[in-house]
């Protein structure tokens, strides 16, 4: 772990550098893996684990104080920190691969500061659903600026051969072109932010749905899932763009091959709901494959955003000064990747985190699981 972040520059004045930068970073990461929520937890973790930590860290000056952790993470350049995180993640992805990559935004609700007029931090993240890894994140000023942040996030990733799924906010012709030009494919949600195109697609599918798509080339897949006291039926129809009448500005969507309709019917104990959703895609007309990619998109909500809130209590965190909110959010994502890569203990991430807090050997197992991937792959330079 020390090698991964060795290129981060120490923002402190040289005469004030009592504690090594790498020590502060490593203790901070270990604390978050063990369930730490902030600076006091980092100090307490260091004090509690002092005898163990001094076996591999130079703790001649003891454990850094909570204020030392706070001041450092307020001042570390988050872009450099993110680049070094990318170096680590990219090496893992080169080893295990990443197929479907959902991209979505999340607001850190507790990071606002009403007195300073500072709004909550909003991040756009890329997530590997198949391997449960955070691939990258970009800070945005507010939710409306996701359109600006998504291209910046895509630039950080090696997209070749992957399938990128994005909700309606990112359904833009420029984003589709960027993905296609990077030799990747896209599945983009089509909603009311493209009113003319959405209405055309909706009307055409409604008309041909009732006739059973008679005489129209299409692909169909159906899945039924049961669990959590509900039954969900998902039906997927995929139709090549050539089978539809000329759509509004369809030529602007580089690589567009098919239009997809997904119908979800959920039977709950007290009600039944029906939802219809449309998608634009550069993939071939294969309803089964497209249905799986669309289903995996929800992994970024269930396995990333929900886990960050439940396991790491992210929304309740009131850290909000300097670069600290963004850097601490990155620590959480590093910790989440580490917990997900460790597969020997078949429990929830919360239970893994609790065990890591109590069992030093298991903490080493977690680090070994992620660093073995890093050490097996070539190391791109951290700028």
mmCIF file of C-alpha atoms in Angstrom:
data_model
loop_
_atom_site.group_PDB
_atom_site.id
_atom_site.type_symbol
_atom_site.label_atom_id
_atom_site.label_comp_id
_atom_site.label_asym_id
_atom_site.label_seq_id
_atom_site.Cartn_x
_atom_site.Cartn_y
_atom_site.Cartn_z
ATOM 1 C CA UNK A 1 0.000 0.000 0.000
ATOM 2 C CA UNK A 2 2.930 2.308 0.684
ATOM 3 C CA UNK A 3 4.159 1.872 -2.892
ATOM 4 C CA UNK A 4 0.735 2.613 -4.370
ATOM 5 C CA UNK A 5 0.634 6.142 -2.943
ATOM 6 C CA UNK A 6 4.356 6.891 -2.910
ATOM 7 C CA UNK A 7 4.009 9.672 -5.516
ATOM 8 C CA UNK A 8 1.698 11.861 -3.404
ATOM 9 C CA UNK A 9 3.484 15.074 -2.454
ATOM 10 C CA UNK A 10 3.504 16.046 1.207
ATOM 11 C CA UNK A 11 1.639 19.393 1.481
ATOM 12 C CA UNK A 12 3.110 20.192 4.917
ATOM 13 C CA UNK A 13 5.943 22.637 5.607
ATOM 14 C CA UNK A 14 9.112 20.555 5.975
ATOM 15 C CA UNK A 15 9.865 21.669 9.543
ATOM 16 C CA UNK A 16 6.423 20.473 10.679
ATOM 17 C CA UNK A 17 6.760 16.967 9.228
ATOM 18 C CA UNK A 18 7.049 14.958 12.429
ATOM 19 C CA UNK A 19 5.080 11.970 11.173
ATOM 20 C CA UNK A 20 5.822 10.333 7.824
ATOM 21 C CA UNK A 21 3.240 10.993 5.099
ATOM 22 C CA UNK A 22 3.015 7.295 4.202
ATOM 23 C CA UNK A 23 2.347 6.405 7.848
ATOM 24 C CA UNK A 24 -0.583 8.815 7.989
ATOM 25 C CA UNK A 25 -2.012 7.499 4.721
ATOM 26 C CA UNK A 26 -1.634 3.840 5.699
ATOM 27 C CA UNK A 27 -3.126 4.272 9.173
ATOM 28 C CA UNK A 28 -5.986 6.276 7.637
ATOM 29 C CA UNK A 29 -6.730 3.529 5.091
ATOM 30 C CA UNK A 30 -6.531 0.738 7.679
ATOM 31 C CA UNK A 31 -8.822 2.682 9.994
ATOM 32 C CA UNK A 32 -11.484 3.098 7.301
ATOM 33 C CA UNK A 33 -11.267 -0.591 6.331
ATOM 34 C CA UNK A 34 -11.850 -1.355 10.023
ATOM 35 C CA UNK A 35 -14.944 0.854 10.083
ATOM 36 C CA UNK A 36 -13.441 4.207 11.089
ATOM 37 C CA UNK A 37 -15.568 7.232 10.214
ATOM 38 C CA UNK A 38 -13.212 10.182 10.719
ATOM 39 C CA UNK A 39 -10.065 11.674 12.196
ATOM 40 C CA UNK A 40 -10.644 10.645 15.818
ATOM 41 C CA UNK A 41 -11.213 7.055 14.679
ATOM 42 C CA UNK A 42 -7.918 7.148 12.782
ATOM 43 C CA UNK A 43 -6.057 8.258 15.899
ATOM 44 C CA UNK A 44 -7.848 5.689 18.077
ATOM 45 C CA UNK A 45 -7.108 2.908 15.585
ATOM 46 C CA UNK A 46 -3.423 3.839 15.613
ATOM 47 C CA UNK A 47 -3.281 3.914 19.416
ATOM 48 C CA UNK A 48 -5.149 0.616 19.732
ATOM 49 C CA UNK A 49 -2.975 -1.128 17.149
ATOM 50 C CA UNK A 50 0.319 0.547 18.070
ATOM 51 C CA UNK A 51 2.244 -2.640 18.919
ATOM 52 C CA UNK A 52 1.176 -4.252 15.643
ATOM 53 C CA UNK A 53 1.684 -1.176 13.447
ATOM 54 C CA UNK A 54 5.221 -0.553 14.704
ATOM 55 C CA UNK A 55 6.214 -3.931 13.245
ATOM 56 C CA UNK A 56 6.058 -2.434 9.735
ATOM 57 C CA UNK A 57 5.801 1.366 10.230
ATOM 58 C CA UNK A 58 8.343 3.784 11.683
ATOM 59 C CA UNK A 59 6.443 5.111 14.694
ATOM 60 C CA UNK A 60 9.381 6.817 16.388
ATOM 61 C CA UNK A 61 7.188 9.861 17.006
ATOM 62 C CA UNK A 62 4.139 7.859 18.069
ATOM 63 C CA UNK A 63 0.690 7.950 16.507
ATOM 64 C CA UNK A 64 -0.455 11.136 14.691
ATOM 65 C CA UNK A 65 -3.187 13.114 16.442
ATOM 66 C CA UNK A 66 -6.688 13.507 15.030
ATOM 67 C CA UNK A 67 -5.819 17.108 14.084
ATOM 68 C CA UNK A 68 -2.782 15.891 12.146
ATOM 69 C CA UNK A 69 -4.952 13.504 10.115
ATOM 70 C CA UNK A 70 -7.492 16.262 9.508
ATOM 71 C CA UNK A 71 -4.975 18.893 8.420
ATOM 72 C CA UNK A 72 -3.226 16.522 6.035
ATOM 73 C CA UNK A 73 -6.367 15.265 4.289
ATOM 74 C CA UNK A 74 -7.666 18.833 4.014
ATOM 75 C CA UNK A 75 -4.557 19.762 2.025
ATOM 76 C CA UNK A 76 -3.636 16.702 -0.076
ATOM 77 C CA UNK A 77 -4.316 17.428 -3.732
ATOM 78 C CA UNK A 78 -7.396 15.293 -4.477
ATOM 79 C CA UNK A 79 -6.558 15.062 -8.190
ATOM 80 C CA UNK A 80 -3.154 13.540 -7.445
ATOM 81 C CA UNK A 81 -4.699 11.254 -4.832
ATOM 82 C CA UNK A 82 -7.271 10.155 -7.413
ATOM 83 C CA UNK A 83 -4.563 9.537 -10.040
ATOM 84 C CA UNK A 84 -2.671 7.258 -7.677
ATOM 85 C CA UNK A 85 -5.907 5.458 -6.844
ATOM 86 C CA UNK A 86 -6.432 5.037 -10.594
ATOM 87 C CA UNK A 87 -2.959 3.513 -10.922
ATOM 88 C CA UNK A 88 -3.862 0.895 -8.336
ATOM 89 C CA UNK A 89 -7.337 0.187 -9.746
ATOM 90 C CA UNK A 90 -6.142 0.019 -13.344
ATOM 91 C CA UNK A 91 -3.567 -2.606 -12.436
ATOM 92 C CA UNK A 92 -6.312 -4.685 -10.805
ATOM 93 C CA UNK A 93 -8.620 -4.269 -13.796
ATOM 94 C CA UNK A 94 -5.817 -5.346 -16.141
ATOM 95 C CA UNK A 95 -5.603 -8.550 -14.110
ATOM 96 C CA UNK A 96 -9.284 -9.402 -13.586
ATOM 97 C CA UNK A 97 -10.916 -7.417 -16.407
ATOM 98 C CA UNK A 98 -14.060 -5.288 -16.315
ATOM 99 C CA UNK A 99 -17.028 -5.895 -18.602
ATOM 100 C CA UNK A 100 -20.096 -3.838 -17.639
ATOM 101 C CA UNK A 101 -19.269 -0.421 -16.143
ATOM 102 C CA UNK A 102 -22.234 1.552 -14.751
ATOM 103 C CA UNK A 103 -21.687 5.279 -14.199
ATOM 104 C CA UNK A 104 -23.828 7.252 -11.767
ATOM 105 C CA UNK A 105 -23.697 10.154 -9.317
ATOM 106 C CA UNK A 106 -24.016 10.334 -5.541
ATOM 107 C CA UNK A 107 -24.361 13.304 -3.195
ATOM 108 C CA UNK A 108 -22.503 13.222 0.140
ATOM 109 C CA UNK A 109 -25.410 14.670 2.083
ATOM 110 C CA UNK A 110 -23.495 15.507 5.248
ATOM 111 C CA UNK A 111 -20.768 17.520 3.487
ATOM 112 C CA UNK A 112 -22.779 20.753 3.165
ATOM 113 C CA UNK A 113 -21.917 23.813 5.275
ATOM 114 C CA UNK A 114 -24.882 26.142 5.657
ATOM 115 C CA UNK A 115 -22.922 28.889 7.420
ATOM 116 C CA UNK A 116 -20.320 29.018 4.647
ATOM 117 C CA UNK A 117 -22.921 28.686 1.906
ATOM 118 C CA UNK A 118 -21.248 25.468 0.745
ATOM 119 C CA UNK A 119 -23.432 22.876 -0.980
ATOM 120 C CA UNK A 120 -22.998 19.140 -0.485
ATOM 121 C CA UNK A 121 -20.264 17.399 -2.460
ATOM 122 C CA UNK A 122 -21.527 15.467 -5.488
ATOM 123 C CA UNK A 123 -19.404 12.698 -7.041
ATOM 124 C CA UNK A 124 -19.797 10.718 -10.247
ATOM 125 C CA UNK A 125 -18.396 7.196 -9.931
ATOM 126 C CA UNK A 126 -17.620 4.332 -12.286
ATOM 127 C CA UNK A 127 -18.288 0.848 -10.925
ATOM 128 C CA UNK A 128 -17.371 -2.625 -12.147
ATOM 129 C CA UNK A 129 -20.506 -4.628 -11.386
ATOM 130 C CA UNK A 130 -18.892 -7.953 -12.216
ATOM 131 C CA UNK A 131 -15.928 -7.523 -9.868
ATOM 132 C CA UNK A 132 -17.479 -5.074 -7.381
ATOM 133 C CA UNK A 133 -14.725 -2.477 -7.759
ATOM 134 C CA UNK A 134 -14.841 1.309 -7.750
ATOM 135 C CA UNK A 135 -12.938 2.268 -10.917
ATOM 136 C CA UNK A 136 -12.855 6.031 -10.459
ATOM 137 C CA UNK A 137 -14.670 9.152 -9.321
ATOM 138 C CA UNK A 138 -14.920 12.801 -10.362
ATOM 139 C CA UNK A 139 -16.151 15.713 -8.268
ATOM 140 C CA UNK A 140 -18.936 17.915 -9.677
ATOM 141 C CA UNK A 141 -20.351 21.185 -8.417
ATOM 142 C CA UNK A 142 -23.942 19.907 -8.374
ATOM 143 C CA UNK A 143 -26.077 17.169 -9.883
ATOM 144 C CA UNK A 144 -26.808 19.177 -13.041
ATOM 145 C CA UNK A 145 -23.102 19.157 -13.887
ATOM 146 C CA UNK A 146 -22.952 15.374 -14.254
ATOM 147 C CA UNK A 147 -23.054 16.035 -18.014
ATOM 148 C CA UNK A 148 -19.667 17.747 -17.655
ATOM 149 C CA UNK A 149 -18.215 15.270 -15.169
ATOM 150 C CA UNK A 150 -19.040 12.058 -17.048
ATOM 151 C CA UNK A 151 -16.718 12.784 -20.018
ATOM 152 C CA UNK A 152 -13.936 13.656 -17.560
ATOM 153 C CA UNK A 153 -14.466 10.347 -15.752
ATOM 154 C CA UNK A 154 -14.502 8.412 -19.032
ATOM 155 C CA UNK A 155 -11.137 9.955 -19.897
ATOM 156 C CA UNK A 156 -9.645 8.332 -16.784
ATOM 157 C CA UNK A 157 -10.693 4.821 -17.780
ATOM 158 C CA UNK A 158 -9.490 2.289 -20.308
ATOM 159 C CA UNK A 159 -12.867 1.560 -21.888
ATOM 160 C CA UNK A 160 -11.884 -0.710 -24.775
ATOM 161 C CA UNK A 161 -14.061 -3.816 -24.891
ATOM 162 C CA UNK A 162 -16.344 -2.689 -22.043
ATOM 163 C CA UNK A 163 -20.053 -1.894 -21.921
ATOM 164 C CA UNK A 164 -20.817 1.499 -20.363
ATOM 165 C CA UNK A 165 -24.284 1.986 -18.849
ATOM 166 C CA UNK A 166 -25.500 5.455 -17.875
ATOM 167 C CA UNK A 167 -28.825 6.836 -16.630
ATOM 168 C CA UNK A 168 -30.749 9.521 -18.488
ATOM 169 C CA UNK A 169 -28.600 12.417 -17.224
ATOM 170 C CA UNK A 170 -25.671 11.101 -19.264
ATOM 171 C CA UNK A 171 -27.661 10.220 -22.378
ATOM 172 C CA UNK A 172 -25.947 12.761 -24.631
ATOM 173 C CA UNK A 173 -24.702 12.414 -28.224
ATOM 174 C CA UNK A 174 -21.216 13.643 -27.266
ATOM 175 C CA UNK A 175 -20.934 11.038 -24.481
ATOM 176 C CA UNK A 176 -22.121 8.270 -26.820
ATOM 177 C CA UNK A 177 -19.484 9.334 -29.373
ATOM 178 C CA UNK A 178 -16.749 9.397 -26.711
ATOM 179 C CA UNK A 179 -17.598 5.858 -25.600
ATOM 180 C CA UNK A 180 -17.840 4.500 -29.156
ATOM 181 C CA UNK A 181 -14.583 6.160 -30.228
ATOM 182 C CA UNK A 182 -12.876 4.519 -27.226
ATOM 183 C CA UNK A 183 -13.805 1.130 -28.760
ATOM 184 C CA UNK A 184 -16.438 0.464 -26.112
ATOM 185 C CA UNK A 185 -20.211 0.023 -26.288
ATOM 186 C CA UNK A 186 -22.944 1.985 -24.555
ATOM 187 C CA UNK A 187 -26.395 1.356 -23.102
ATOM 188 C CA UNK A 188 -27.990 4.734 -22.407
ATOM 189 C CA UNK A 189 -31.343 5.286 -20.692
ATOM 190 C CA UNK A 190 -33.785 7.246 -22.857
ATOM 191 C CA UNK A 191 -36.200 9.448 -20.908
ATOM 192 C CA UNK A 192 -37.965 12.784 -21.103
ATOM 193 C CA UNK A 193 -34.785 14.872 -21.361
ATOM 194 C CA UNK A 194 -34.926 13.952 -25.067
ATOM 195 C CA UNK A 195 -38.669 14.544 -25.458
ATOM 196 C CA UNK A 196 -39.057 14.187 -29.228
ATOM 197 C CA UNK A 197 -36.969 11.021 -29.541
ATOM 198 C CA UNK A 198 -38.475 9.518 -26.385
ATOM 199 C CA UNK A 199 -42.024 10.145 -27.588
ATOM 200 C CA UNK A 200 -41.302 8.639 -31.018
ATOM 201 C CA UNK A 201 -39.784 5.498 -29.514
ATOM 202 C CA UNK A 202 -42.558 5.165 -26.925
ATOM 203 C CA UNK A 203 -45.342 5.491 -29.522
ATOM 204 C CA UNK A 204 -43.703 3.016 -31.915
ATOM 205 C CA UNK A 205 -43.145 0.359 -29.250
ATOM 206 C CA UNK A 206 -46.668 0.752 -27.842
ATOM 207 C CA UNK A 207 -48.155 0.310 -31.303
ATOM 208 C CA UNK A 208 -46.095 -2.772 -32.184
ATOM 209 C CA UNK A 209 -46.228 -4.299 -28.707
ATOM 210 C CA UNK A 210 -49.960 -4.877 -29.068
ATOM 211 C CA UNK A 211 -49.425 -6.580 -32.441
ATOM 212 C CA UNK A 212 -46.697 -8.819 -31.016
ATOM 213 C CA UNK A 213 -44.032 -7.148 -33.188
ATOM 214 C CA UNK A 214 -45.483 -9.054 -36.163
ATOM 215 C CA UNK A 215 -43.224 -8.895 -39.213
ATOM 216 C CA UNK A 216 -40.508 -6.993 -37.282
ATOM 217 C CA UNK A 217 -37.040 -8.388 -36.597
ATOM 218 C CA UNK A 218 -36.525 -8.389 -32.839
ATOM 219 C CA UNK A 219 -34.939 -10.233 -29.933
ATOM 220 C CA UNK A 220 -36.812 -11.117 -26.732
ATOM 221 C CA UNK A 221 -35.794 -12.299 -23.293
ATOM 222 C CA UNK A 222 -37.720 -12.844 -20.080
ATOM 223 C CA UNK A 223 -36.572 -13.286 -16.483
ATOM 224 C CA UNK A 224 -38.517 -13.916 -13.267
ATOM 225 C CA UNK A 225 -36.889 -13.344 -9.883
ATOM 226 C CA UNK A 226 -38.304 -14.014 -6.438
ATOM 227 C CA UNK A 227 -37.046 -12.711 -3.121
ATOM 228 C CA UNK A 228 -37.623 -10.198 -0.334
ATOM 229 C CA UNK A 229 -41.369 -10.962 -0.398
ATOM 230 C CA UNK A 230 -41.748 -9.909 -4.009
ATOM 231 C CA UNK A 231 -41.774 -11.384 -7.500
ATOM 232 C CA UNK A 232 -40.337 -9.403 -10.402
ATOM 233 C CA UNK A 233 -40.860 -10.227 -14.060
ATOM 234 C CA UNK A 234 -38.557 -8.469 -16.527
ATOM 235 C CA UNK A 235 -39.270 -8.593 -20.243
ATOM 236 C CA UNK A 236 -36.726 -7.230 -22.712
ATOM 237 C CA UNK A 237 -37.379 -6.451 -26.379
ATOM 238 C CA UNK A 238 -34.540 -5.316 -28.648
ATOM 239 C CA UNK A 239 -35.201 -3.970 -32.149
ATOM 240 C CA UNK A 240 -32.533 -2.975 -34.731
ATOM 241 C CA UNK A 241 -32.624 0.705 -35.646
ATOM 242 C CA UNK A 242 -33.273 -0.304 -39.266
ATOM 243 C CA UNK A 243 -36.701 -1.682 -38.278
ATOM 244 C CA UNK A 244 -37.930 1.646 -36.938
ATOM 245 C CA UNK A 245 -39.009 4.669 -38.987
ATOM 246 C CA UNK A 246 -36.443 7.510 -39.181
ATOM 247 C CA UNK A 247 -36.064 8.823 -35.649
ATOM 248 C CA UNK A 248 -35.356 12.393 -34.578
ATOM 249 C CA UNK A 249 -31.648 13.138 -35.200
ATOM 250 C CA UNK A 250 -30.830 9.422 -34.895
ATOM 251 C CA UNK A 251 -27.673 9.851 -37.000
ATOM 252 C CA UNK A 252 -26.176 12.009 -34.201
ATOM 253 C CA UNK A 253 -25.898 8.911 -32.008
ATOM 254 C CA UNK A 254 -22.604 7.447 -33.202
ATOM 255 C CA UNK A 255 -22.667 3.659 -33.369
ATOM 256 C CA UNK A 256 -26.381 3.373 -32.521
ATOM 257 C CA UNK A 257 -27.622 -0.095 -33.535
ATOM 258 C CA UNK A 258 -30.705 -0.898 -31.487
ATOM 259 C CA UNK A 259 -33.522 0.428 -29.349
ATOM 260 C CA UNK A 260 -34.417 -1.567 -26.230
ATOM 261 C CA UNK A 261 -37.657 -1.694 -24.245
ATOM 262 C CA UNK A 262 -37.699 -3.192 -20.750
ATOM 263 C CA UNK A 263 -40.968 -3.898 -18.944
ATOM 264 C CA UNK A 264 -40.692 -4.597 -15.211
ATOM 265 C CA UNK A 265 -43.714 -5.934 -13.342
ATOM 266 C CA UNK A 266 -43.280 -6.241 -9.576
ATOM 267 C CA UNK A 267 -45.755 -8.139 -7.431
ATOM 268 C CA UNK A 268 -45.444 -6.990 -3.822
ATOM 269 C CA UNK A 269 -47.479 -8.230 -0.892
ATOM 270 C CA UNK A 270 -49.835 -5.258 -1.111
ATOM 271 C CA UNK A 271 -49.596 -3.973 -4.684
ATOM 272 C CA UNK A 272 -48.402 -4.569 -8.241
ATOM 273 C CA UNK A 273 -46.306 -2.039 -10.139
ATOM 274 C CA UNK A 274 -45.433 -1.828 -13.847
ATOM 275 C CA UNK A 275 -42.545 0.205 -15.264
ATOM 276 C CA UNK A 276 -41.505 0.678 -18.894
ATOM 277 C CA UNK A 277 -38.011 1.924 -19.769
ATOM 278 C CA UNK A 278 -36.272 2.540 -23.091
ATOM 279 C CA UNK A 279 -32.564 2.436 -23.956
ATOM 280 C CA UNK A 280 -30.253 3.369 -26.821
ATOM 281 C CA UNK A 281 -27.379 0.974 -27.468
ATOM 282 C CA UNK A 282 -24.453 0.341 -29.792
ATOM 283 C CA UNK A 283 -24.613 -3.383 -29.043
ATOM 284 C CA UNK A 284 -26.006 -6.000 -31.396
ATOM 285 C CA UNK A 285 -29.615 -7.094 -31.071
ATOM 286 C CA UNK A 286 -29.332 -9.637 -28.236
ATOM 287 C CA UNK A 287 -32.062 -9.165 -25.622
ATOM 288 C CA UNK A 288 -30.471 -11.567 -23.139
ATOM 289 C CA UNK A 289 -27.108 -9.781 -23.161
ATOM 290 C CA UNK A 290 -28.712 -6.343 -23.039
ATOM 291 C CA UNK A 291 -31.032 -7.360 -20.223
ATOM 292 C CA UNK A 292 -28.046 -8.522 -18.167
ATOM 293 C CA UNK A 293 -26.162 -5.268 -18.776
ATOM 294 C CA UNK A 294 -29.187 -3.184 -17.775
ATOM 295 C CA UNK A 295 -29.718 -5.312 -14.692
ATOM 296 C CA UNK A 296 -26.056 -4.891 -13.690
ATOM 297 C CA UNK A 297 -26.444 -1.112 -13.874
ATOM 298 C CA UNK A 298 -28.407 -1.241 -10.629
ATOM 299 C CA UNK A 299 -25.282 -2.624 -8.956
ATOM 300 C CA UNK A 300 -23.912 0.894 -8.622
ATOM 301 C CA UNK A 301 -26.921 1.810 -6.470
ATOM 302 C CA UNK A 302 -27.187 -1.407 -4.476
ATOM 303 C CA UNK A 303 -23.547 -2.460 -4.144
ATOM 304 C CA UNK A 304 -21.785 0.908 -4.157
ATOM 305 C CA UNK A 305 -23.987 3.783 -2.993
ATOM 306 C CA UNK A 306 -26.041 1.710 -0.543
ATOM 307 C CA UNK A 307 -22.914 0.010 0.855
ATOM 308 C CA UNK A 308 -21.119 3.336 1.330
ATOM 309 C CA UNK A 309 -24.068 4.540 3.390
ATOM 310 C CA UNK A 310 -24.706 1.352 5.374
ATOM 311 C CA UNK A 311 -21.147 0.074 5.938
ATOM 312 C CA UNK A 312 -19.271 3.386 6.030
ATOM 313 C CA UNK A 313 -22.104 5.724 7.088
ATOM 314 C CA UNK A 314 -21.092 8.131 4.324
ATOM 315 C CA UNK A 315 -24.213 10.303 4.249
ATOM 316 C CA UNK A 316 -23.922 11.048 7.977
ATOM 317 C CA UNK A 317 -20.284 12.191 7.729
ATOM 318 C CA UNK A 318 -19.972 15.918 8.540
ATOM 319 C CA UNK A 319 -16.382 16.357 7.318
ATOM 320 C CA UNK A 320 -16.616 19.417 5.072
ATOM 321 C CA UNK A 321 -13.449 21.583 5.182
ATOM 322 C CA UNK A 322 -10.786 21.911 2.484
ATOM 323 C CA UNK A 323 -10.232 18.846 0.319
ATOM 324 C CA UNK A 324 -11.120 16.534 3.209
ATOM 325 C CA UNK A 325 -14.620 15.463 2.000
ATOM 326 C CA UNK A 326 -13.318 14.353 -1.397
ATOM 327 C CA UNK A 327 -10.187 12.683 -0.012
ATOM 328 C CA UNK A 328 -12.099 10.879 2.735
ATOM 329 C CA UNK A 329 -14.634 9.653 0.175
ATOM 330 C CA UNK A 330 -11.732 8.227 -1.806
ATOM 331 C CA UNK A 331 -10.466 6.431 1.316
ATOM 332 C CA UNK A 332 -13.892 4.805 1.659
ATOM 333 C CA UNK A 333 -13.763 3.610 -1.936
ATOM 334 C CA UNK A 334 -10.258 2.220 -1.436
ATOM 335 C CA UNK A 335 -11.552 0.380 1.632
ATOM 336 C CA UNK A 336 -14.605 -0.921 -0.241
ATOM 337 C CA UNK A 337 -12.426 -2.273 -3.061
ATOM 338 C CA UNK A 338 -10.154 -3.972 -0.549
ATOM 339 C CA UNK A 339 -13.083 -5.613 1.276
ATOM 340 C CA UNK A 340 -14.678 -6.788 -1.983
ATOM 341 C CA UNK A 341 -11.442 -8.298 -3.293
ATOM 342 C CA UNK A 342 -11.057 -10.451 -0.150
ATOM 343 C CA UNK A 343 -13.183 -13.557 -0.780
ATOM 344 C CA UNK A 344 -12.029 -16.096 1.832
ATOM 345 C CA UNK A 345 -14.453 -14.827 4.514
ATOM 346 C CA UNK A 346 -17.932 -15.228 3.023
ATOM 347 C CA UNK A 347 -19.734 -12.530 4.965
ATOM 348 C CA UNK A 348 -21.066 -9.017 4.402
ATOM 349 C CA UNK A 349 -18.662 -6.106 4.057
ATOM 350 C CA UNK A 350 -19.727 -4.878 7.493
ATOM 351 C CA UNK A 351 -18.775 -8.218 9.048
ATOM 352 C CA UNK A 352 -15.480 -8.219 7.136
ATOM 353 C CA UNK A 353 -14.799 -4.712 8.419
ATOM 354 C CA UNK A 354 -15.618 -5.717 12.000
ATOM 355 C CA UNK A 355 -13.334 -8.743 11.794
ATOM 356 C CA UNK A 356 -10.517 -6.627 10.326
ATOM 357 C CA UNK A 357 -10.864 -4.249 13.291
ATOM 358 C CA UNK A 358 -10.452 -7.127 15.745
ATOM 359 C CA UNK A 359 -8.105 -9.503 13.911
ATOM 360 C CA UNK A 360 -4.773 -8.154 12.638
ATOM 361 C CA UNK A 361 -4.139 -11.292 10.606
ATOM 362 C CA UNK A 362 -7.414 -10.837 8.758
ATOM 363 C CA UNK A 363 -6.513 -7.201 8.018
ATOM 364 C CA UNK A 364 -3.326 -8.518 6.420
ATOM 365 C CA UNK A 365 -5.427 -11.001 4.426
ATOM 366 C CA UNK A 366 -7.517 -8.116 3.050
ATOM 367 C CA UNK A 367 -4.420 -6.144 2.065
ATOM 368 C CA UNK A 368 -2.843 -9.217 0.492
ATOM 369 C CA UNK A 369 -5.953 -9.862 -1.610
ATOM 370 C CA UNK A 370 -5.883 -6.445 -3.258
ATOM 371 C CA UNK A 371 -2.130 -5.922 -3.418
ATOM 372 C CA UNK A 372 -1.560 -9.317 -5.038
ATOM 373 C CA UNK A 373 -3.600 -8.044 -7.975
ATOM 374 C CA UNK A 374 -1.574 -4.828 -8.008
ATOM 375 C CA UNK A 375 1.776 -6.618 -7.878
ATOM 376 C CA UNK A 376 0.828 -9.016 -10.707
ATOM 377 C CA UNK A 377 0.221 -6.237 -13.231
ATOM 378 C CA UNK A 378 2.448 -3.609 -14.922
ATOM 379 C CA UNK A 379 2.508 -0.249 -13.145
ATOM 380 C CA UNK A 380 1.503 2.854 -15.160
ATOM 381 C CA UNK A 381 3.128 6.069 -13.990
ATOM 382 C CA UNK A 382 1.208 8.284 -11.573
ATOM 383 C CA UNK A 383 1.300 11.812 -12.902
#
